[in-house]
Coordinates of C-alpha atoms in Angstrom, one line a residue:
Chain A
M1 CA -33.2 -74.1 -60.5
W2 CA -29.7 -72.8 -60.5
Y3 CA -28.0 -71.4 -57.4
H4 CA -31.2 -71.7 -55.3
K5 CA -33.2 -69.2 -57.4
P6 CA -36.1 -68.6 -57.7
V7 CA -37.1 -69.0 -54.0
V8 CA -39.8 -71.7 -54.0
N9 CA -42.4 -70.7 -51.4
K10 CA -46.2 -71.1 -50.9
E11 CA -46.8 -67.8 -52.8
L12 CA -44.9 -69.0 -55.9
L13 CA -46.5 -72.4 -55.9
Q14 CA -50.0 -71.0 -55.6
S15 CA -49.3 -68.7 -58.6
L16 CA -48.2 -71.6 -60.8
P17 CA -51.1 -74.0 -60.9
N18 CA -49.7 -76.2 -63.7
L19 CA -46.2 -76.6 -62.2
R20 CA -45.2 -80.2 -62.4
I21 CA -41.6 -80.4 -61.5
V22 CA -38.7 -78.5 -59.9
A23 CA -35.3 -79.6 -61.2
S24 CA -32.6 -78.4 -58.8
S25 CA -29.0 -78.2 -59.8
G26 CA -26.5 -79.9 -57.6
V27 CA -27.0 -82.5 -54.9
G28 CA -28.2 -80.4 -51.8
V29 CA -31.9 -79.8 -51.4
D30 CA -31.7 -78.1 -48.1
H31 CA -33.0 -74.9 -49.7
L32 CA -36.3 -76.6 -50.7
D33 CA -39.2 -77.3 -48.5
L34 CA -39.9 -80.8 -49.7
N35 CA -43.1 -81.3 -47.7
L36 CA -44.6 -78.1 -49.1
L37 CA -43.8 -79.1 -52.7
S38 CA -45.2 -82.5 -52.2
S39 CA -48.4 -81.0 -50.8
F40 CA -48.8 -79.1 -54.1
G41 CA -48.2 -82.3 -56.1
V42 CA -44.9 -80.9 -57.5
K43 CA -42.1 -83.4 -58.1
V44 CA -38.4 -82.6 -57.3
S45 CA -35.2 -83.8 -58.8
N46 CA -31.5 -83.1 -58.2
T47 CA -28.2 -84.0 -59.8
P48 CA -26.7 -86.1 -57.1
F49 CA -23.7 -88.0 -58.3
I50 CA -22.2 -86.0 -61.1
V51 CA -21.1 -83.3 -58.7
S52 CA -19.2 -85.7 -56.4
T53 CA -15.9 -85.9 -58.2
D54 CA -15.4 -82.1 -58.8
T55 CA -16.4 -81.4 -55.2
A56 CA -13.9 -83.9 -53.9
D57 CA -11.2 -82.4 -56.2
L58 CA -12.0 -78.9 -54.8
G59 CA -11.8 -80.2 -51.2
M60 CA -8.3 -81.4 -52.0
A61 CA -7.5 -78.2 -53.8
L62 CA -8.5 -76.2 -50.7
M63 CA -6.5 -78.4 -48.3
L64 CA -3.4 -78.1 -50.4
A65 CA -3.8 -74.4 -51.1
S66 CA -4.3 -73.7 -47.4
S67 CA -1.4 -75.8 -46.0
R68 CA 1.1 -74.5 -48.6
R69 CA -0.1 -70.9 -48.3
L70 CA -0.7 -70.7 -52.0
V71 CA -2.9 -67.5 -52.1
E72 CA -0.5 -65.7 -49.8
G73 CA 2.5 -66.9 -51.8
H74 CA 1.0 -65.7 -55.1
E75 CA 0.4 -62.3 -53.6
M76 CA 4.0 -62.2 -52.4
A77 CA 5.3 -63.3 -55.8
V78 CA 3.4 -60.7 -57.8
S79 CA 3.4 -57.8 -55.3
P80 CA 5.2 -54.6 -56.5
D81 CA 6.8 -54.4 -53.1
T82 CA 8.5 -57.8 -53.1
E83 CA 12.3 -57.7 -53.4
Y84 CA 13.2 -61.2 -52.4
F85 CA 11.5 -64.3 -51.1
P86 CA 12.3 -64.8 -47.4
A87 CA 14.0 -68.0 -46.4
D88 CA 11.9 -68.6 -43.3
W89 CA 8.5 -68.5 -45.0
L90 CA 7.1 -72.0 -44.5
G91 CA 3.9 -73.9 -45.0
A92 CA 2.8 -77.2 -43.6
E93 CA 3.1 -80.7 -45.2
V94 CA 0.0 -82.5 -46.5
S95 CA 1.6 -85.8 -47.3
G96 CA 1.6 -88.1 -44.2
A97 CA -0.6 -85.8 -42.2
T98 CA -4.0 -86.9 -40.6
L99 CA -7.2 -86.0 -42.4
G100 CA -10.5 -86.3 -40.6
I101 CA -13.5 -86.6 -42.9
V102 CA -16.8 -85.7 -41.4
G103 CA -19.5 -87.2 -43.5
M104 CA -18.3 -90.3 -45.5
G105 CA -20.9 -90.2 -48.3
T106 CA -20.1 -90.3 -52.0
I107 CA -18.1 -87.1 -51.9
G108 CA -16.4 -87.9 -48.6
Y109 CA -15.3 -91.3 -49.9
K110 CA -13.8 -89.7 -53.1
V111 CA -11.8 -87.3 -50.9
A112 CA -10.5 -90.3 -49.0
E113 CA -9.4 -92.0 -52.3
R114 CA -7.5 -88.9 -53.3
A115 CA -6.0 -88.3 -49.9
K116 CA -4.7 -91.8 -49.9
G117 CA -2.5 -90.9 -52.9
F118 CA -0.8 -88.4 -50.5
E119 CA -0.2 -91.2 -47.9
M120 CA -2.5 -89.3 -45.5
K121 CA -3.7 -91.1 -42.4
I122 CA -7.6 -91.0 -42.8
L123 CA -10.1 -90.9 -40.0
Y124 CA -13.8 -90.5 -40.6
H125 CA -17.0 -89.8 -38.7
N126 CA -20.4 -90.8 -40.2
R127 CA -23.9 -91.7 -39.1
S128 CA -23.0 -95.3 -39.9
Q129 CA -19.8 -97.2 -40.3
R130 CA -18.8 -98.1 -43.9
K131 CA -18.1 -101.7 -44.9
K132 CA -14.7 -103.2 -44.1
E133 CA -13.7 -103.5 -47.7
E134 CA -14.5 -99.8 -48.3
E135 CA -12.5 -98.8 -45.2
N136 CA -9.6 -100.9 -46.2
A137 CA -9.5 -99.7 -49.7
V138 CA -8.6 -96.2 -48.5
G139 CA -7.1 -97.1 -45.1
A140 CA -9.8 -95.1 -43.3
V141 CA -10.5 -95.6 -39.5
Y142 CA -14.0 -95.0 -38.2
C143 CA -14.4 -92.6 -35.3
K144 CA -17.8 -93.2 -33.7
K145 CA -17.4 -90.1 -31.7
I146 CA -16.6 -86.9 -33.6
D147 CA -14.4 -85.8 -30.7
D148 CA -11.8 -88.5 -31.4
L149 CA -11.6 -87.3 -35.0
L150 CA -11.3 -83.7 -34.0
Q151 CA -8.6 -84.3 -31.5
Q152 CA -6.3 -86.2 -33.9
S153 CA -6.8 -84.5 -37.2
D154 CA -4.4 -82.0 -38.9
F155 CA -7.1 -81.3 -41.5
V156 CA -10.8 -81.6 -40.7
L157 CA -12.9 -81.7 -43.9
L158 CA -16.8 -81.4 -43.8
T159 CA -18.8 -83.2 -46.4
V160 CA -22.2 -83.8 -44.7
N161 CA -25.7 -82.9 -45.9
L162 CA -27.3 -80.0 -44.2
T163 CA -30.0 -81.4 -41.9
P164 CA -31.5 -80.3 -38.6
Q165 CA -28.9 -82.7 -37.0
T166 CA -25.9 -81.2 -38.8
H167 CA -26.9 -77.6 -38.3
K168 CA -23.9 -75.9 -36.4
L169 CA -22.3 -79.3 -36.1
I170 CA -19.0 -77.5 -35.8
G171 CA -19.3 -74.9 -33.0
K172 CA -17.1 -73.5 -30.2
R173 CA -16.9 -76.9 -28.4
E174 CA -15.7 -78.7 -31.6
L175 CA -13.2 -76.0 -32.6
E176 CA -11.7 -76.2 -29.2
L177 CA -11.2 -79.9 -29.5
M178 CA -9.2 -79.4 -32.7
K179 CA -5.4 -79.0 -32.6
P180 CA -4.2 -75.4 -32.7
T181 CA -2.2 -76.4 -35.8
A182 CA -5.3 -77.8 -37.5
T183 CA -7.2 -76.5 -40.6
L184 CA -10.9 -76.6 -41.2
I185 CA -12.1 -77.2 -44.7
N186 CA -15.8 -76.8 -45.5
I187 CA -17.3 -78.0 -48.8
S188 CA -20.7 -78.9 -47.4
R189 CA -23.0 -76.0 -46.4
G190 CA -22.2 -72.8 -44.6
L191 CA -24.8 -73.6 -41.8
V192 CA -22.9 -76.8 -40.8
V193 CA -20.4 -74.4 -39.1
D194 CA -21.2 -71.8 -36.4
Q195 CA -19.6 -69.0 -38.3
D196 CA -19.3 -66.6 -35.4
A197 CA -17.5 -69.3 -33.4
L198 CA -15.2 -69.9 -36.3
V199 CA -14.3 -66.3 -36.6
E200 CA -13.4 -66.2 -32.9
A201 CA -11.4 -69.5 -33.1
L202 CA -9.4 -68.2 -36.1
Q203 CA -8.7 -64.8 -34.4
N204 CA -7.6 -66.4 -31.1
K205 CA -5.5 -69.1 -32.8
V206 CA -7.7 -71.9 -31.4
I207 CA -7.2 -73.4 -34.9
K208 CA -4.7 -72.4 -37.5
A209 CA -6.7 -71.8 -40.7
A210 CA -9.8 -72.4 -42.6
A211 CA -10.7 -72.9 -46.3
L212 CA -14.4 -72.5 -47.1
D213 CA -16.2 -73.1 -50.4
V214 CA -19.5 -72.4 -48.6
T215 CA -20.7 -69.8 -46.2
Y216 CA -23.9 -68.4 -44.8
P217 CA -25.1 -66.4 -46.5
E218 CA -23.5 -66.7 -50.0
P219 CA -22.0 -64.3 -50.6
L220 CA -21.0 -62.9 -47.2
P221 CA -21.7 -59.3 -46.5
R222 CA -18.6 -57.3 -47.6
D223 CA -17.7 -56.2 -44.1
H224 CA -17.7 -59.7 -42.7
P225 CA -14.6 -60.6 -40.5
L226 CA -14.0 -63.8 -42.5
L227 CA -13.2 -61.8 -45.6
K228 CA -10.3 -60.1 -43.8
L229 CA -8.5 -62.9 -42.0
K230 CA -5.2 -63.8 -43.5
N231 CA -5.5 -67.4 -42.6
V232 CA -8.8 -68.0 -44.5
I233 CA -9.3 -68.9 -48.1
I234 CA -12.9 -68.4 -49.4
T235 CA -14.2 -69.6 -52.8
P236 CA -17.6 -68.7 -54.1
H237 CA -19.3 -72.1 -53.9
I238 CA -17.5 -73.6 -56.9
G239 CA -17.6 -77.3 -55.9
S240 CA -19.2 -78.4 -59.1
A241 CA -18.0 -75.5 -61.3
T242 CA -16.3 -77.1 -64.2
K243 CA -17.5 -76.8 -67.8
K244 CA -17.8 -80.6 -68.2
T245 CA -19.8 -81.1 -65.0
R246 CA -22.1 -78.1 -65.5
R247 CA -23.0 -79.4 -69.0
I248 CA -23.9 -82.8 -67.6
M249 CA -25.9 -81.3 -64.8
M250 CA -27.9 -79.4 -67.3
E251 CA -28.4 -82.5 -69.4
E252 CA -29.7 -84.4 -66.3
M253 CA -32.0 -81.6 -65.3
T254 CA -33.4 -81.5 -68.8
E255 CA -34.0 -85.3 -68.7
S256 CA -35.8 -85.0 -65.4
I257 CA -38.0 -82.2 -66.6
Q258 CA -38.9 -84.1 -69.8
A259 CA -39.8 -87.3 -67.8
G260 CA -41.7 -85.2 -65.3
L261 CA -43.8 -83.5 -68.0
A262 CA -44.4 -86.8 -69.7
G263 CA -45.6 -88.5 -66.6
L264 CA -42.7 -91.0 -66.8
P265 CA -40.5 -92.2 -63.9
I266 CA -38.2 -89.3 -63.1
P267 CA -34.4 -89.8 -63.0
H268 CA -32.8 -88.5 -59.8
E269 CA -36.2 -87.8 -58.2
V270 CA -36.0 -86.6 -54.6
L271 CA -38.7 -88.0 -52.4
Chain B
L1 CA 39.3 -69.3 -39.2
S2 CA 39.4 -70.1 -42.9
K3 CA 41.8 -73.0 -42.2
K4 CA 39.2 -74.6 -39.9
V5 CA 36.4 -74.8 -42.3
Q6 CA 36.0 -78.4 -43.5
A7 CA 32.3 -78.3 -44.6
I8 CA 29.9 -75.9 -46.1
Y9 CA 26.1 -76.3 -45.7
M10 CA 24.5 -74.1 -48.3
W11 CA 21.2 -72.5 -47.6
W12 CA 19.3 -71.1 -50.6
H13 CA 22.3 -70.6 -52.9
R14 CA 24.5 -68.9 -50.2
P15 CA 27.4 -68.5 -50.0
V16 CA 28.3 -68.1 -53.6
I17 CA 30.9 -70.8 -54.3
D18 CA 33.6 -69.3 -56.6
R19 CA 37.3 -69.8 -57.2
E20 CA 38.1 -67.1 -54.6
L21 CA 36.2 -68.7 -51.8
L22 CA 37.5 -72.2 -52.7
Q23 CA 41.1 -70.8 -52.7
S24 CA 40.5 -69.2 -49.2
L25 CA 39.4 -72.5 -47.6
P26 CA 42.3 -74.9 -47.9
N27 CA 40.7 -77.6 -45.7
L28 CA 37.3 -77.6 -47.2
K29 CA 36.2 -81.2 -47.8
V30 CA 32.5 -81.1 -48.6
I31 CA 29.7 -78.8 -49.7
A32 CA 26.2 -80.0 -49.0
N33 CA 23.3 -78.3 -50.8
S34 CA 19.9 -77.7 -49.0
G35 CA 18.0 -78.8 -52.1
V36 CA 18.1 -81.1 -55.0
G37 CA 19.0 -78.8 -57.9
M38 CA 22.7 -78.2 -58.4
D39 CA 22.5 -75.8 -61.4
H40 CA 23.7 -72.9 -59.4
L41 CA 27.0 -74.6 -58.6
D42 CA 30.1 -75.0 -60.9
L43 CA 30.5 -78.7 -60.3
K44 CA 33.7 -79.1 -62.2
L45 CA 35.4 -76.1 -60.5
I46 CA 34.5 -77.5 -57.0
S47 CA 35.7 -80.9 -57.9
S48 CA 39.0 -79.6 -59.2
F49 CA 39.7 -78.4 -55.6
G50 CA 39.1 -81.9 -54.4
V51 CA 35.9 -80.9 -52.6
K52 CA 33.0 -83.4 -52.5
M53 CA 29.4 -82.3 -53.2
A54 CA 26.0 -83.6 -52.0
N55 CA 22.4 -82.7 -52.6
V56 CA 19.2 -84.0 -50.7
P57 CA 17.0 -85.8 -53.1
R58 CA 15.1 -87.9 -50.6
A59 CA 14.2 -85.0 -48.4
V60 CA 12.6 -82.8 -51.0
S61 CA 10.7 -85.1 -53.3
T62 CA 7.4 -85.5 -51.3
S63 CA 6.8 -81.8 -50.5
T64 CA 7.7 -80.8 -54.1
A65 CA 5.3 -83.3 -55.5
D66 CA 2.6 -82.0 -53.2
A67 CA 3.3 -78.5 -54.4
G68 CA 3.0 -79.6 -58.0
M69 CA -0.4 -81.0 -57.3
A70 CA -1.4 -78.0 -55.3
L71 CA -0.6 -75.7 -58.3
L72 CA -2.3 -78.1 -60.7
L73 CA -5.5 -78.1 -58.7
A74 CA -5.4 -74.3 -58.0
S75 CA -4.8 -73.5 -61.6
A76 CA -7.5 -75.9 -62.9
R77 CA -10.2 -74.6 -60.5
R78 CA -8.9 -70.9 -60.8
L79 CA -8.5 -70.7 -57.0
V80 CA -6.6 -67.5 -56.7
E81 CA -8.9 -65.7 -59.2
V82 CA -12.1 -66.8 -57.4
H83 CA -10.8 -66.2 -53.9
H84 CA -10.3 -62.6 -54.9
I85 CA -13.8 -62.5 -56.3
A86 CA -15.2 -64.0 -53.1
I87 CA -13.5 -61.4 -50.8
S88 CA -13.6 -58.3 -53.0
S89 CA -15.9 -55.4 -52.4
N90 CA -17.3 -55.6 -55.9
V91 CA -19.4 -58.8 -55.8
D92 CA -20.8 -58.6 -59.4
Y93 CA -19.7 -61.6 -61.4
C94 CA -21.3 -64.1 -63.6
E95 CA -21.3 -67.7 -62.5
A96 CA -20.5 -69.0 -66.0
D97 CA -17.4 -66.8 -66.1
I98 CA -15.6 -68.6 -63.3
L99 CA -15.9 -72.2 -64.4
G100 CA -12.8 -74.2 -64.2
V101 CA -11.4 -77.4 -65.8
K102 CA -12.1 -80.9 -64.5
V103 CA -9.1 -82.5 -63.0
S104 CA -10.3 -86.0 -62.2
G105 CA -10.1 -88.2 -65.3
A106 CA -8.1 -85.6 -67.3
T107 CA -4.7 -86.4 -69.0
L108 CA -1.5 -85.4 -67.1
G109 CA 1.8 -85.3 -69.0
I110 CA 4.8 -85.5 -66.7
V111 CA 8.0 -84.2 -68.3
G112 CA 10.8 -85.7 -66.2
M113 CA 9.9 -88.9 -64.4
G114 CA 12.5 -88.9 -61.6
R115 CA 11.8 -89.2 -57.9
I116 CA 9.6 -86.2 -57.8
G117 CA 7.9 -86.9 -61.1
Y118 CA 7.0 -90.4 -60.0
K119 CA 5.5 -89.1 -56.7
I120 CA 3.4 -86.8 -58.7
A121 CA 2.2 -89.8 -60.8
L122 CA 1.2 -91.6 -57.6
R123 CA -0.9 -88.6 -56.5
A124 CA -2.4 -88.0 -59.9
K125 CA -3.5 -91.7 -60.1
A126 CA -5.6 -91.1 -57.0
F127 CA -7.5 -88.5 -59.1
E128 CA -8.0 -91.2 -61.8
M129 CA -5.9 -89.1 -64.2
K130 CA -4.6 -90.6 -67.4
I131 CA -0.8 -90.3 -67.0
L132 CA 1.8 -89.8 -69.9
Y133 CA 5.4 -89.3 -69.2
H134 CA 8.5 -88.2 -71.1
N135 CA 11.9 -89.0 -69.7
R136 CA 15.5 -89.6 -70.9
T137 CA 15.0 -93.2 -70.2
R138 CA 11.9 -95.4 -69.8
R139 CA 10.9 -96.6 -66.4
K140 CA 10.6 -100.3 -65.5
A141 CA 7.3 -101.9 -66.5
Q142 CA 6.2 -102.5 -62.9
E143 CA 6.8 -98.9 -62.1
E144 CA 4.8 -97.8 -65.1
Q145 CA 1.9 -100.2 -64.2
A146 CA 1.8 -99.1 -60.6
V147 CA 0.8 -95.6 -61.7
G148 CA -0.8 -96.4 -65.0
A149 CA 1.8 -94.3 -66.8
T150 CA 2.4 -94.5 -70.6
Y151 CA 5.8 -93.6 -72.0
C152 CA 6.1 -91.0 -74.7
E153 CA 9.5 -91.3 -76.4
K154 CA 8.8 -88.0 -78.2
I155 CA 7.8 -85.1 -76.1
D156 CA 5.6 -83.9 -78.9
S157 CA 3.0 -86.7 -78.5
L158 CA 2.9 -85.9 -74.7
L159 CA 2.3 -82.2 -75.4
Q160 CA -0.5 -82.9 -77.9
Q161 CA -2.5 -85.2 -75.7
S162 CA -2.2 -83.6 -72.3
D163 CA -4.7 -81.4 -70.5
F164 CA -2.0 -80.7 -67.8
V165 CA 1.8 -80.5 -68.5
M166 CA 3.9 -80.8 -65.4
V167 CA 7.6 -80.0 -65.9
V168 CA 9.8 -81.8 -63.3
V169 CA 13.3 -82.0 -64.9
S170 CA 16.7 -80.9 -63.6
L171 CA 18.1 -77.9 -65.2
T172 CA 20.9 -79.0 -67.6
P173 CA 22.2 -77.6 -70.9
Q174 CA 19.8 -80.1 -72.6
T175 CA 16.7 -78.9 -70.7
R176 CA 17.4 -75.2 -70.9
N177 CA 14.3 -73.7 -72.8
L178 CA 13.0 -77.2 -73.2
I179 CA 9.5 -75.7 -73.4
G180 CA 9.6 -72.9 -76.0
K181 CA 7.3 -71.5 -78.7
R182 CA 7.3 -74.8 -80.6
E183 CA 6.3 -76.9 -77.6
L184 CA 3.7 -74.5 -76.4
E185 CA 2.1 -74.5 -79.9
L186 CA 1.9 -78.3 -79.8
M187 CA -0.1 -78.1 -76.5
K188 CA -3.9 -77.9 -76.5
P189 CA -5.4 -74.4 -76.3
T190 CA -7.1 -75.5 -73.1
A191 CA -4.0 -77.0 -71.6
I192 CA -2.3 -75.8 -68.4
L193 CA 1.5 -75.7 -67.9
I194 CA 2.8 -76.3 -64.4
N195 CA 6.5 -75.6 -63.7
I196 CA 8.1 -76.8 -60.5
S197 CA 11.6 -77.5 -61.9
R198 CA 13.6 -74.4 -62.8
G199 CA 12.6 -71.1 -64.5
A200 CA 15.2 -71.5 -67.2
V201 CA 13.6 -74.8 -68.4
V202 CA 10.8 -72.6 -69.9
D203 CA 11.3 -69.8 -72.5
Q204 CA 9.4 -67.2 -70.4
E205 CA 8.9 -64.7 -73.3
A206 CA 7.3 -67.5 -75.4
L207 CA 5.2 -68.5 -72.4
A208 CA 3.9 -64.9 -71.8
M209 CA 3.0 -64.7 -75.5
A210 CA 1.3 -68.0 -75.6
L211 CA -0.8 -67.1 -72.5
Q212 CA -1.8 -63.7 -73.9
T213 CA -2.9 -65.1 -77.3
G214 CA -4.7 -68.2 -76.0
V215 CA -2.2 -70.7 -77.4
I216 CA -2.5 -72.5 -74.0
G217 CA -5.1 -72.0 -71.3
A218 CA -3.1 -71.1 -68.2
A219 CA 0.1 -71.6 -66.3
A220 CA 1.2 -72.1 -62.7
L221 CA 4.9 -71.4 -61.9
D222 CA 6.7 -72.1 -58.6
V223 CA 9.9 -71.2 -60.4
T224 CA 10.9 -68.3 -62.6
C225 CA 14.1 -66.7 -64.0
P226 CA 15.1 -64.7 -62.1
E227 CA 13.4 -65.2 -58.7
P228 CA 11.6 -63.0 -58.0
L229 CA 10.7 -61.6 -61.4
P230 CA 11.6 -58.0 -62.0
R231 CA 8.8 -55.9 -60.6
L232 CA 8.5 -53.3 -63.4
D233 CA 6.0 -54.5 -66.0
H234 CA 7.0 -58.1 -66.3
P235 CA 4.2 -59.6 -68.4
L236 CA 3.8 -62.8 -66.4
L237 CA 3.0 -60.7 -63.2
K238 CA -0.1 -59.3 -64.8
L239 CA -1.8 -62.2 -66.6
K240 CA -5.1 -63.4 -65.0
N241 CA -4.4 -66.9 -66.0
V242 CA -1.1 -67.3 -64.3
I243 CA -0.4 -68.4 -60.7
I244 CA 3.1 -67.6 -59.4
T245 CA 4.4 -69.0 -56.1
P246 CA 7.6 -68.0 -54.4
H247 CA 9.6 -71.2 -55.0
L248 CA 7.8 -72.9 -52.1
G249 CA 8.3 -76.5 -53.4
I250 CA 10.3 -77.5 -50.3
K251 CA 9.2 -74.9 -47.9
T252 CA 7.5 -76.9 -45.1
D253 CA 8.7 -77.3 -41.6
K254 CA 8.8 -81.0 -41.9
T255 CA 10.9 -80.9 -45.1
N256 CA 13.2 -78.3 -43.7
Y257 CA 14.1 -80.6 -40.9
M258 CA 14.5 -83.6 -43.3
I259 CA 16.8 -81.5 -45.6
T260 CA 19.1 -80.7 -42.7
E261 CA 19.2 -84.3 -41.6
E262 CA 20.1 -85.6 -45.0
A263 CA 22.7 -82.8 -45.6
V264 CA 24.3 -83.6 -42.2
E265 CA 24.4 -87.3 -43.0
N266 CA 26.3 -86.5 -46.2
I267 CA 28.7 -84.1 -44.4
L268 CA 29.6 -86.5 -41.7
A269 CA 30.1 -89.3 -44.2
A270 CA 32.5 -87.1 -46.2
L271 CA 34.5 -86.0 -43.2
N272 CA 34.8 -89.6 -42.1
G273 CA 36.0 -90.8 -45.5
L274 CA 32.8 -93.0 -45.9
P275 CA 30.6 -93.4 -48.9
M276 CA 28.1 -90.4 -49.1
P277 CA 24.4 -91.2 -49.4
S278 CA 23.8 -88.6 -52.1
E279 CA 27.1 -87.6 -53.6
V280 CA 26.9 -85.5 -56.7
L281 CA 29.6 -86.0 -59.3
P282 CA 30.6 -83.4 -61.9
S283 CA 29.7 -85.4 -65.0

């Protein structure tokens, strides 16, 4: 499976009596009904770890591009109407700012490692606290309550899985807890954020800006307000989109399929 | 009024400091620049009038290093291109056509390992990048080890091995057109050039040609010559694989504040006959 296609439903599974395995690209399996697949005796695999580094890199890229107004700046630099660069055109500093990571799994931790290179102050919220050595290695401070993280962060970066618990994790209440100068970065899943609440928050300057690699749906309908806001950067779900990583993903998926068909233990099986 | 002026705090290359201005300000003691580059000033001329000069190296280095990394990441992952795809009315694109280049673990060649270059190395290290550097002089061993940087005495070997070439030198007669046709041809065809130094350090015509013919993969330029580039048909403005930003290296509210602080420190020191924290001599 690439990019959540084909849609795996009861109809499809009934029509493929000899289907043994579904190999899904990427780490997220929120688009698959695991119980349904299991009931048909079909195994599932993903490509969990190979995507982490590129996704963390993209999170950093979005944070930097947003705070330094890169997309806007490029437009100004190449626009036929530009005669000079205004002296009062400013961005916000990333180095030394506070980054709040929501979801400190493999990807979240890699973001923390990168942010440390920018001397950022790192807060994190997670279902469970990380080991002391792991926290110390990146200078991350645990926020048991997400509210504490939201109130103190200049950048809030979402790296959770999509589950019933994280659905609309960031809604009106959470956005209002954030600083009016804060930026929301989403590299997890579109549904983790209440998109309508986000649009309102951005329009009313409740938060300063957003940078989203993921939305719901993907792509957004062409008349969606998020596409028009000046303080929003949207990328088309490119977290793992590098040549090197895609190649390795394909290799891993092939390995899983071959093992599945041979009845051998499946690498990266999702249970 | 002209007799009262003892200090000039320059903002974005204004006012223009020429012989006429210097002659009209007999009590001028110091000129403080709101940036680190001094290539727009005739240092010898100013010095001949007995006027001291200062720049603000400490204030600008962090935000400029951040901007360098922002451009490196944006260019590698084709951020500007794909953002336009994501918001455009025509949504038809092929996923395989928008793949970028992996940053983590790639090789970064830093040309000019001064304050800013070193801060870039610190940031790149957090991305587990392999770091090469070329500089007039070699850095101390501990400094190299702290960021895992390898010295390339010849710029050629840096150019041949790097996936990303970051140019962070001051503009001097020696660094003018430092990156020209020859240097671009030494780079990998997949390599990305990032310039956060001065436009004149890169031979722009050679760069445009190299980008058009696939000699290198892409470029990201915070600085050009001139700024802005002439609007009518400049080749660099049209290339898909170029990101240009409006000299935003130091443009953050925090850094603006720090620049003024550092400049004022220098001005006060000069007016009080004390040693200046960042005096620039005309050598």
